[in-house]
mmCIF file with all atom_site columns, C-alpha atoms in Angstrom:
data_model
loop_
_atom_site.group_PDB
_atom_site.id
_atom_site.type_symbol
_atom_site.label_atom_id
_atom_site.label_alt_id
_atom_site.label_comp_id
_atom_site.label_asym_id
_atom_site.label_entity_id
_atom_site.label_seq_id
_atom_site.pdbx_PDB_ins_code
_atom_site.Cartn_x
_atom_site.Cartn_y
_atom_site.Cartn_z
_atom_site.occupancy
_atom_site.B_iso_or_equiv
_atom_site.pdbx_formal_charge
_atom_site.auth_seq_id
_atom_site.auth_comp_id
_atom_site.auth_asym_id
_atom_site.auth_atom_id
_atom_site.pdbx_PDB_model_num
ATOM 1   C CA . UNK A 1 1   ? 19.152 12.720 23.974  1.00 95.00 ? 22  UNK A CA 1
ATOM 2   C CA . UNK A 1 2   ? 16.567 11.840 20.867  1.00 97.00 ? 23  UNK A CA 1
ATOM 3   C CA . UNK A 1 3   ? 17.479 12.902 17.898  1.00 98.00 ? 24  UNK A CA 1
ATOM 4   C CA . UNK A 1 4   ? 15.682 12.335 14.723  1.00 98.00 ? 25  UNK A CA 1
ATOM 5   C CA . UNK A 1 5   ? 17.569 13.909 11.361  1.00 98.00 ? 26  UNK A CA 1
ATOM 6   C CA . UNK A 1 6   ? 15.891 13.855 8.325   1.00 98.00 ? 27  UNK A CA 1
ATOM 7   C CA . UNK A 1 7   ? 17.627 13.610 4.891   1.00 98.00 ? 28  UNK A CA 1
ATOM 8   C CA . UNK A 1 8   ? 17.255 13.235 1.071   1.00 98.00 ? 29  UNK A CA 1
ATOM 9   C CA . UNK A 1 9   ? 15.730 16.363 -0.097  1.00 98.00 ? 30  UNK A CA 1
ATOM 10  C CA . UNK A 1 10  ? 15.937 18.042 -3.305  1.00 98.00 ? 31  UNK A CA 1
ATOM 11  C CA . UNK A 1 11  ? 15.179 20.113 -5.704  1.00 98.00 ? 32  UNK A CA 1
ATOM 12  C CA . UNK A 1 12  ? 13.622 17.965 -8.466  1.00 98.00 ? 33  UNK A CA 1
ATOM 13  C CA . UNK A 1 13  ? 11.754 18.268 -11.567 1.00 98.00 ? 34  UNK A CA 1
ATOM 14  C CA . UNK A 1 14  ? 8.046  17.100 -11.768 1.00 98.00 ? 35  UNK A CA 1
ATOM 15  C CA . UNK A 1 15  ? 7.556  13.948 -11.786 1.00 98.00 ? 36  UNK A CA 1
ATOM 16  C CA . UNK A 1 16  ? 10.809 12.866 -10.379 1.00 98.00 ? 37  UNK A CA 1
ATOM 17  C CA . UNK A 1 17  ? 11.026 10.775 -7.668  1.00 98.00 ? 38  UNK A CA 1
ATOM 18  C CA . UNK A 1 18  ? 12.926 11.310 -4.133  1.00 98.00 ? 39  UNK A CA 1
ATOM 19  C CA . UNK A 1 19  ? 13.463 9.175  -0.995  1.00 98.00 ? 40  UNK A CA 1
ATOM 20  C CA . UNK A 1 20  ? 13.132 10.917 2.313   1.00 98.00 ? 41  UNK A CA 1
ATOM 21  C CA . UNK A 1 21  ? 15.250 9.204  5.500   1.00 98.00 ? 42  UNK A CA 1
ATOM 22  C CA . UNK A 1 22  ? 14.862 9.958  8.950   1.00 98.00 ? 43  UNK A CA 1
ATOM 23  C CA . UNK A 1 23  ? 17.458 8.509  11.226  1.00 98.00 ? 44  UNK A CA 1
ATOM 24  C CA . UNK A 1 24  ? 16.628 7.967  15.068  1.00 98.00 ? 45  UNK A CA 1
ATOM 25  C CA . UNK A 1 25  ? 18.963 7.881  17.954  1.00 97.00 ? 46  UNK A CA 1
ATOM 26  C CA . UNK A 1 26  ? 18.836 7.918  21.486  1.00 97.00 ? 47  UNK A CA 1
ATOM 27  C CA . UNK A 1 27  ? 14.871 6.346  21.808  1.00 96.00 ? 48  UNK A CA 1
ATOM 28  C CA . UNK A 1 28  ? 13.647 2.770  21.517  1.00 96.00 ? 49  UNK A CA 1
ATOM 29  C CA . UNK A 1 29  ? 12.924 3.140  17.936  1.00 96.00 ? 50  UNK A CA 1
ATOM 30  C CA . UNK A 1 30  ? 11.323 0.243  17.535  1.00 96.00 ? 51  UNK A CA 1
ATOM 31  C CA . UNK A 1 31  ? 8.497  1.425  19.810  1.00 97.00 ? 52  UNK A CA 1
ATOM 32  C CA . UNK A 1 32  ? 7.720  4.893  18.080  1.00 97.00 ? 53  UNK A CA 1
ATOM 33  C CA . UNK A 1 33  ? 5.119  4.734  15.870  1.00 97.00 ? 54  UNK A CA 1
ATOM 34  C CA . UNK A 1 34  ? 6.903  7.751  13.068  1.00 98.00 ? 55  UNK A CA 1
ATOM 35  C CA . UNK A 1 35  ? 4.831  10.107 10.932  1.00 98.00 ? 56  UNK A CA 1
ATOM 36  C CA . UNK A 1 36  ? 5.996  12.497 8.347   1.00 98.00 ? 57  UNK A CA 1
ATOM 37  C CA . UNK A 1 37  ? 4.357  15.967 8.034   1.00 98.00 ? 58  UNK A CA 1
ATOM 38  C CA . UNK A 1 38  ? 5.361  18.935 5.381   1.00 98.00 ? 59  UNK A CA 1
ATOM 39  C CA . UNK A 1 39  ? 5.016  22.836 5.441   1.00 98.00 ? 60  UNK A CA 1
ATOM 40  C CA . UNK A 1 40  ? 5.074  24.604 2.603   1.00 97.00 ? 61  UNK A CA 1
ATOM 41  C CA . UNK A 1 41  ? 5.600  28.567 3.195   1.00 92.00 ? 62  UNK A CA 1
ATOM 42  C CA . UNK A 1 42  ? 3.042  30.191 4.105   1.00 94.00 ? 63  UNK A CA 1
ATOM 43  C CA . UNK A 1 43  ? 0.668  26.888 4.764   1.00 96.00 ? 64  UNK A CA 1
ATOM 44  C CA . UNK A 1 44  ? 0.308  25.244 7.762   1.00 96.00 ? 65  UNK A CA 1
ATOM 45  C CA . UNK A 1 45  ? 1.789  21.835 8.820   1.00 97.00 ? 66  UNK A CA 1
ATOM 46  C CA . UNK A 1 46  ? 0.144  19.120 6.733   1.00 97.00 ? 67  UNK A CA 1
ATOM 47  C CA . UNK A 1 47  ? -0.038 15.438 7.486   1.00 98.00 ? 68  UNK A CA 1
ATOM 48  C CA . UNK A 1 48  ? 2.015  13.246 5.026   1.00 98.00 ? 69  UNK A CA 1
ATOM 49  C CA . UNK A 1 49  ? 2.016  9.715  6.073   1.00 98.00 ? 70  UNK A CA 1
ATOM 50  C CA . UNK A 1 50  ? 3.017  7.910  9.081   1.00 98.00 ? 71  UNK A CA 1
ATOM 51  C CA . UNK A 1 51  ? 3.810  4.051  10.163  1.00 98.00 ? 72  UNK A CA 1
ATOM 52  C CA . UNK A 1 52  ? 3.191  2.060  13.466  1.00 97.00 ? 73  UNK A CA 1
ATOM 53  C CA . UNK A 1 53  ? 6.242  0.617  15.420  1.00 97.00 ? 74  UNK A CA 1
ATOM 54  C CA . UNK A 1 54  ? 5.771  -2.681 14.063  1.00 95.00 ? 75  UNK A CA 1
ATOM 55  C CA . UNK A 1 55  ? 5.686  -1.786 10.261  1.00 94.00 ? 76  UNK A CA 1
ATOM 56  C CA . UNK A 1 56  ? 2.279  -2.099 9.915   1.00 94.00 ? 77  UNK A CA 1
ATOM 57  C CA . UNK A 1 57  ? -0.442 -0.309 9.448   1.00 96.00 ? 78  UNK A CA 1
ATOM 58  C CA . UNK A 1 58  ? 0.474  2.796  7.516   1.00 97.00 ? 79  UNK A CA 1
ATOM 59  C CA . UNK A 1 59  ? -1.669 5.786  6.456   1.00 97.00 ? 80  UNK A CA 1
ATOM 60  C CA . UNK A 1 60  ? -1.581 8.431  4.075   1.00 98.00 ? 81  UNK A CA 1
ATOM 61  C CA . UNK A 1 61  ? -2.778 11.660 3.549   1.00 98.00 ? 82  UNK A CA 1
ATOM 62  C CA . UNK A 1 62  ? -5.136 11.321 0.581   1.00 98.00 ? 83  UNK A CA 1
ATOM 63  C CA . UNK A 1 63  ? -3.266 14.009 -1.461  1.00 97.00 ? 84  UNK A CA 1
ATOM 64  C CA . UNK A 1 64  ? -0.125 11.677 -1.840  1.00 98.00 ? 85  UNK A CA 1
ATOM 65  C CA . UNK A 1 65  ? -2.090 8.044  -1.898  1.00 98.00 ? 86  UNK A CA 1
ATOM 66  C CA . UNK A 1 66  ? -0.724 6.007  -4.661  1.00 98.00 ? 87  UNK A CA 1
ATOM 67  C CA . UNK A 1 67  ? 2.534  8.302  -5.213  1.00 98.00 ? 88  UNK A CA 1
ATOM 68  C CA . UNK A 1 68  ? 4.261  8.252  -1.928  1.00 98.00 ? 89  UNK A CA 1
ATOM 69  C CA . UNK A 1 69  ? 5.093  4.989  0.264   1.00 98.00 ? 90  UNK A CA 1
ATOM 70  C CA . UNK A 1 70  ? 6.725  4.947  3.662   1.00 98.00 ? 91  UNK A CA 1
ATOM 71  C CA . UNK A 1 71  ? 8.195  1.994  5.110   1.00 98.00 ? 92  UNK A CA 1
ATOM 72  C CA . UNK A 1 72  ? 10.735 1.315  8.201   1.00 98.00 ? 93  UNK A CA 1
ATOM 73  C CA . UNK A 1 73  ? 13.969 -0.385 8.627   1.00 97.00 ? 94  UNK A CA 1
ATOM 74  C CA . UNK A 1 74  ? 13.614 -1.095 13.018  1.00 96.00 ? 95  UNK A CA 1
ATOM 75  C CA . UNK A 1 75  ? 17.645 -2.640 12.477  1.00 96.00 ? 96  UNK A CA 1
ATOM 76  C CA . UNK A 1 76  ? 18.865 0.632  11.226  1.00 97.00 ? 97  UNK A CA 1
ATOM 77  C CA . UNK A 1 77  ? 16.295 3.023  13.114  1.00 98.00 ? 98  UNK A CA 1
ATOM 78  C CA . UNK A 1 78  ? 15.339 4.958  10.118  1.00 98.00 ? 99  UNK A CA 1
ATOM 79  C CA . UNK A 1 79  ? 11.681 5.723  8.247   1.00 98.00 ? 100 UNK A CA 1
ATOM 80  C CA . UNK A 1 80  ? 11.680 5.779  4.848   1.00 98.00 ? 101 UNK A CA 1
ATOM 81  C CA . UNK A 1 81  ? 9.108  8.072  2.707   1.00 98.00 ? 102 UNK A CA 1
ATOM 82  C CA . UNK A 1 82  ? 9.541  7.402  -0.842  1.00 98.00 ? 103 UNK A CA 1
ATOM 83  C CA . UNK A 1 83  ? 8.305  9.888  -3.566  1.00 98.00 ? 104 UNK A CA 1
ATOM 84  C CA . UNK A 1 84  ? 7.312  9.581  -6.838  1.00 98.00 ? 105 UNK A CA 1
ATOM 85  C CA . UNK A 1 85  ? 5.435  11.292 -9.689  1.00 98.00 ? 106 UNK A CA 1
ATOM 86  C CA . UNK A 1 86  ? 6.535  14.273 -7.268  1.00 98.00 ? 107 UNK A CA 1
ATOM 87  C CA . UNK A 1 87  ? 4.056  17.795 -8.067  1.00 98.00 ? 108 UNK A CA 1
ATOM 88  C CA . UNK A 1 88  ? 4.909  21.238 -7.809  1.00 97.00 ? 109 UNK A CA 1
ATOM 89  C CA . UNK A 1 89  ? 2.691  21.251 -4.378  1.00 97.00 ? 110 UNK A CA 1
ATOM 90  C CA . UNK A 1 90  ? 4.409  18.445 -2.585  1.00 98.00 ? 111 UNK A CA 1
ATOM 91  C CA . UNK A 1 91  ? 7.435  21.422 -2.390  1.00 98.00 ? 112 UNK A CA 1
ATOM 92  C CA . UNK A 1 92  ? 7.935  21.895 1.609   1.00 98.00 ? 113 UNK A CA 1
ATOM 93  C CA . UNK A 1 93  ? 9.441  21.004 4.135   1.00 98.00 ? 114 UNK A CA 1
ATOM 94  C CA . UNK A 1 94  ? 9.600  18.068 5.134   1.00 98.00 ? 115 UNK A CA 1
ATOM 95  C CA . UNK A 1 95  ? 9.254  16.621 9.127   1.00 98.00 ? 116 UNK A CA 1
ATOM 96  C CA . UNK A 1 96  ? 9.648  13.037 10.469  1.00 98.00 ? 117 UNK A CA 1
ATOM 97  C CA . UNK A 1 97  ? 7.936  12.963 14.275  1.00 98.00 ? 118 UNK A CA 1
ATOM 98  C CA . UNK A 1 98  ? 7.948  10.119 16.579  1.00 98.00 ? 119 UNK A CA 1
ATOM 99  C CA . UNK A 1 99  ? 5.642  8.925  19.110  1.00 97.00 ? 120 UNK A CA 1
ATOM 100 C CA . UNK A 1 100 ? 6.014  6.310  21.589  1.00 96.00 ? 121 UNK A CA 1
ATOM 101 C CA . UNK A 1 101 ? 3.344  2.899  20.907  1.00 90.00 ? 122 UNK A CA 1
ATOM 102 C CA . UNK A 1 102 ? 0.870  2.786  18.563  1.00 89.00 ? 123 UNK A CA 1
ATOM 103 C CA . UNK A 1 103 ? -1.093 4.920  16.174  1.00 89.00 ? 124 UNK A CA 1
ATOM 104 C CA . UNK A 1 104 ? -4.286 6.162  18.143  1.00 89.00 ? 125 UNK A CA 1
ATOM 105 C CA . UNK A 1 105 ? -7.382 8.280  16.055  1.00 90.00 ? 126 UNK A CA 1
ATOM 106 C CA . UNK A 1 106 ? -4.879 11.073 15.972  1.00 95.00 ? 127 UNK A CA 1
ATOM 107 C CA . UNK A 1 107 ? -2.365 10.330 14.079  1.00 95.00 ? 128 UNK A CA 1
ATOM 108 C CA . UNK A 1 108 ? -2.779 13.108 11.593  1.00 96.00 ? 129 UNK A CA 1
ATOM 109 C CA . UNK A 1 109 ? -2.044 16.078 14.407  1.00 96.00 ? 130 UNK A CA 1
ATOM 110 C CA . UNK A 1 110 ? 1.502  17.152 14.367  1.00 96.00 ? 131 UNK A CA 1
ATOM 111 C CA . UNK A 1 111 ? 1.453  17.807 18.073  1.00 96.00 ? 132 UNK A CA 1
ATOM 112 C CA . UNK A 1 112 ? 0.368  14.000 19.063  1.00 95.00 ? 133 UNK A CA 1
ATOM 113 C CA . UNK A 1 113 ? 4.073  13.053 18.543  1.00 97.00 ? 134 UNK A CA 1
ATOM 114 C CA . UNK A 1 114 ? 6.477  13.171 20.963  1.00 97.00 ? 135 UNK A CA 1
ATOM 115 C CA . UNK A 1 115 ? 9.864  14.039 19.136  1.00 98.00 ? 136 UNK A CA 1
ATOM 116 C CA . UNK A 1 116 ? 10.434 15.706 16.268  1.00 98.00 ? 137 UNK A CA 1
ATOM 117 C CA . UNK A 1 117 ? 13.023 16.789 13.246  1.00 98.00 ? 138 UNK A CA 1
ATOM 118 C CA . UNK A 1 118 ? 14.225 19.847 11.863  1.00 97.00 ? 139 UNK A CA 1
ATOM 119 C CA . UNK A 1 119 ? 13.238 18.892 8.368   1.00 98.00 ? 140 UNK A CA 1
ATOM 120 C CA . UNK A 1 120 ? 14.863 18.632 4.869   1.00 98.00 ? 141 UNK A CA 1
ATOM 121 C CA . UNK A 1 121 ? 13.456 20.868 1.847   1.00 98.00 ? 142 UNK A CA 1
ATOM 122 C CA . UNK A 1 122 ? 11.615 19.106 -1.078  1.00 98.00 ? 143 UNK A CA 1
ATOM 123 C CA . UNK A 1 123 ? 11.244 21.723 -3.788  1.00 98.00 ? 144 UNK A CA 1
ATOM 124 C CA . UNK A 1 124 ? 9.480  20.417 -7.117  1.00 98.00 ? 145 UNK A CA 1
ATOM 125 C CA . UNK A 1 125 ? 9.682  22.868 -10.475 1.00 98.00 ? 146 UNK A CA 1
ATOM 126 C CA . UNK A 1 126 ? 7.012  22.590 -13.409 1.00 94.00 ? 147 UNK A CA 1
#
Protein backbone atom coordinates (compact mmCIF):
# COMPACT_ATOMS: atom_id res chain seq x y z
CA UNK A 1 0.00 0.00 0.00
CA UNK A 2 1.59 3.71 -0.90
CA UNK A 3 1.58 5.91 1.54
CA UNK A 4 2.96 9.33 1.41
CA UNK A 5 2.67 11.45 4.99
CA UNK A 6 3.53 14.81 5.01
CA UNK A 7 4.97 16.66 8.07
CA UNK A 8 6.48 19.90 9.50
CA UNK A 9 3.76 22.36 9.49
CA UNK A 10 3.18 25.26 11.60
CA UNK A 11 1.91 28.10 12.58
CA UNK A 12 4.67 30.70 12.09
CA UNK A 13 5.20 34.29 12.07
CA UNK A 14 6.07 36.15 8.76
CA UNK A 15 9.02 35.71 7.63
CA UNK A 16 9.87 32.60 9.46
CA UNK A 17 11.02 29.80 7.86
CA UNK A 18 9.57 26.02 7.89
CA UNK A 19 10.66 22.68 6.35
CA UNK A 20 7.95 20.53 4.88
CA UNK A 21 8.76 16.42 4.75
CA UNK A 22 6.94 13.96 2.94
CA UNK A 23 7.81 10.40 3.72
CA UNK A 24 7.07 7.57 1.04
CA UNK A 25 6.44 3.95 1.62
CA UNK A 26 5.30 1.13 -0.18
CA UNK A 27 6.36 2.60 -4.05
CA UNK A 28 9.74 2.68 -5.77
CA UNK A 29 10.44 6.08 -4.58
CA UNK A 30 13.18 6.60 -6.41
CA UNK A 31 11.13 6.49 -9.62
CA UNK A 32 8.32 9.09 -8.65
CA UNK A 33 8.95 12.24 -9.83
CA UNK A 34 7.10 14.28 -6.28
CA UNK A 35 5.37 17.65 -6.47
CA UNK A 36 4.00 19.69 -3.69
CA UNK A 37 0.68 21.59 -4.13
CA UNK A 38 -1.22 23.90 -1.32
CA UNK A 39 -4.96 24.91 -0.75
CA UNK A 40 -5.75 27.60 1.07
CA UNK A 41 -9.64 27.73 2.15
CA UNK A 42 -11.67 28.69 -0.08
CA UNK A 43 -8.94 28.66 -3.17
CA UNK A 44 -8.35 26.02 -5.29
CA UNK A 45 -5.33 23.61 -5.33
CA UNK A 46 -2.24 25.58 -6.35
CA UNK A 47 1.00 24.23 -7.71
CA UNK A 48 4.00 24.68 -5.29
CA UNK A 49 7.02 23.02 -6.61
CA UNK A 50 7.88 19.63 -7.62
CA UNK A 51 11.26 17.46 -8.35
CA UNK A 52 12.07 14.62 -10.92
CA UNK A 53 13.07 11.09 -9.61
CA UNK A 54 16.58 11.71 -10.11
CA UNK A 55 16.91 15.08 -8.16
CA UNK A 56 17.04 17.08 -10.95
CA UNK A 57 15.27 19.30 -12.61
CA UNK A 58 13.00 21.10 -10.20
CA UNK A 59 10.33 23.77 -10.81
CA UNK A 60 8.57 26.27 -8.99
CA UNK A 61 5.58 28.05 -9.01
CA UNK A 62 6.63 31.65 -9.66
CA UNK A 63 4.87 32.95 -6.47
CA UNK A 64 7.45 31.08 -4.17
CA UNK A 65 10.75 31.35 -6.64
CA UNK A 66 13.65 32.44 -4.63
CA UNK A 67 11.91 31.69 -1.08
CA UNK A 68 11.08 28.08 -1.20
CA UNK A 69 13.55 25.11 -2.30
CA UNK A 70 12.67 21.46 -2.56
CA UNK A 71 15.14 18.83 -2.69
CA UNK A 72 15.02 14.81 -2.18
CA UNK A 73 16.76 12.38 -0.04
CA UNK A 74 16.04 8.80 -2.61
CA UNK A 75 18.00 6.78 0.71
CA UNK A 76 15.39 7.90 3.09
CA UNK A 77 12.33 8.24 0.56
CA UNK A 78 11.35 11.63 1.64
CA UNK A 79 10.91 15.26 -0.39
CA UNK A 80 11.91 18.06 1.26
CA UNK A 81 10.20 21.69 0.63
CA UNK A 82 11.97 24.22 2.55
CA UNK A 83 10.37 27.66 3.38
CA UNK A 84 11.59 30.80 4.04
CA UNK A 85 10.71 34.51 4.22
CA UNK A 86 7.22 32.61 4.67
CA UNK A 87 3.93 35.36 3.77
CA UNK A 88 0.66 35.48 5.16
CA UNK A 89 -0.60 33.83 1.63
CA UNK A 90 1.64 30.83 1.58
CA UNK A 91 -0.99 29.74 4.74
CA UNK A 92 -2.64 26.31 3.35
CA UNK A 93 -2.46 23.24 3.21
CA UNK A 94 0.02 21.68 2.19
CA UNK A 95 0.12 18.26 -0.36
CA UNK A 96 3.13 16.15 -1.49
CA UNK A 97 1.88 13.91 -4.79
CA UNK A 98 3.85 11.38 -6.53
CA UNK A 99 4.01 10.25 -9.98
CA UNK A 100 5.75 7.43 -11.45
CA UNK A 101 8.97 8.63 -14.17
CA UNK A 102 9.61 11.83 -15.17
CA UNK A 103 8.17 15.30 -15.19
CA UNK A 104 6.12 15.64 -18.55
CA UNK A 105 4.52 19.46 -19.68
CA UNK A 106 2.10 18.84 -16.88
CA UNK A 107 3.60 18.90 -14.02
CA UNK A 108 1.70 21.78 -12.54
CA UNK A 109 -1.92 19.75 -12.58
CA UNK A 110 -2.64 18.16 -9.31
CA UNK A 111 -4.42 15.29 -10.98
CA UNK A 112 -1.21 14.20 -13.25
CA UNK A 113 0.15 12.46 -10.08
CA UNK A 114 -0.52 9.24 -9.18
CA UNK A 115 -0.50 9.15 -5.24
CA UNK A 116 -1.14 11.58 -3.00
CA UNK A 117 -1.01 12.94 0.90
CA UNK A 118 -3.38 14.13 3.28
CA UNK A 119 -1.47 17.30 3.90
CA UNK A 120 0.00 19.26 6.90
CA UNK A 121 -1.30 22.98 7.67
CA UNK A 122 1.13 25.95 7.11
CA UNK A 123 -0.53 28.95 8.70
CA UNK A 124 1.60 32.32 8.50
CA UNK A 125 0.33 35.52 10.85
CA UNK A 126 1.29 39.27 9.93
Amino acid sequence: QVQLVESGGALVQAGASLRLSCAASGLTFSAYSVGWFRQAPGAECEFVATIKYSGSPAYYNDSVKGRFTVSRDNTKNTVYLQMNSLKPEDTAVYYCAAVRGTLTSNYNVYATYDYYGQGTQVTVSS
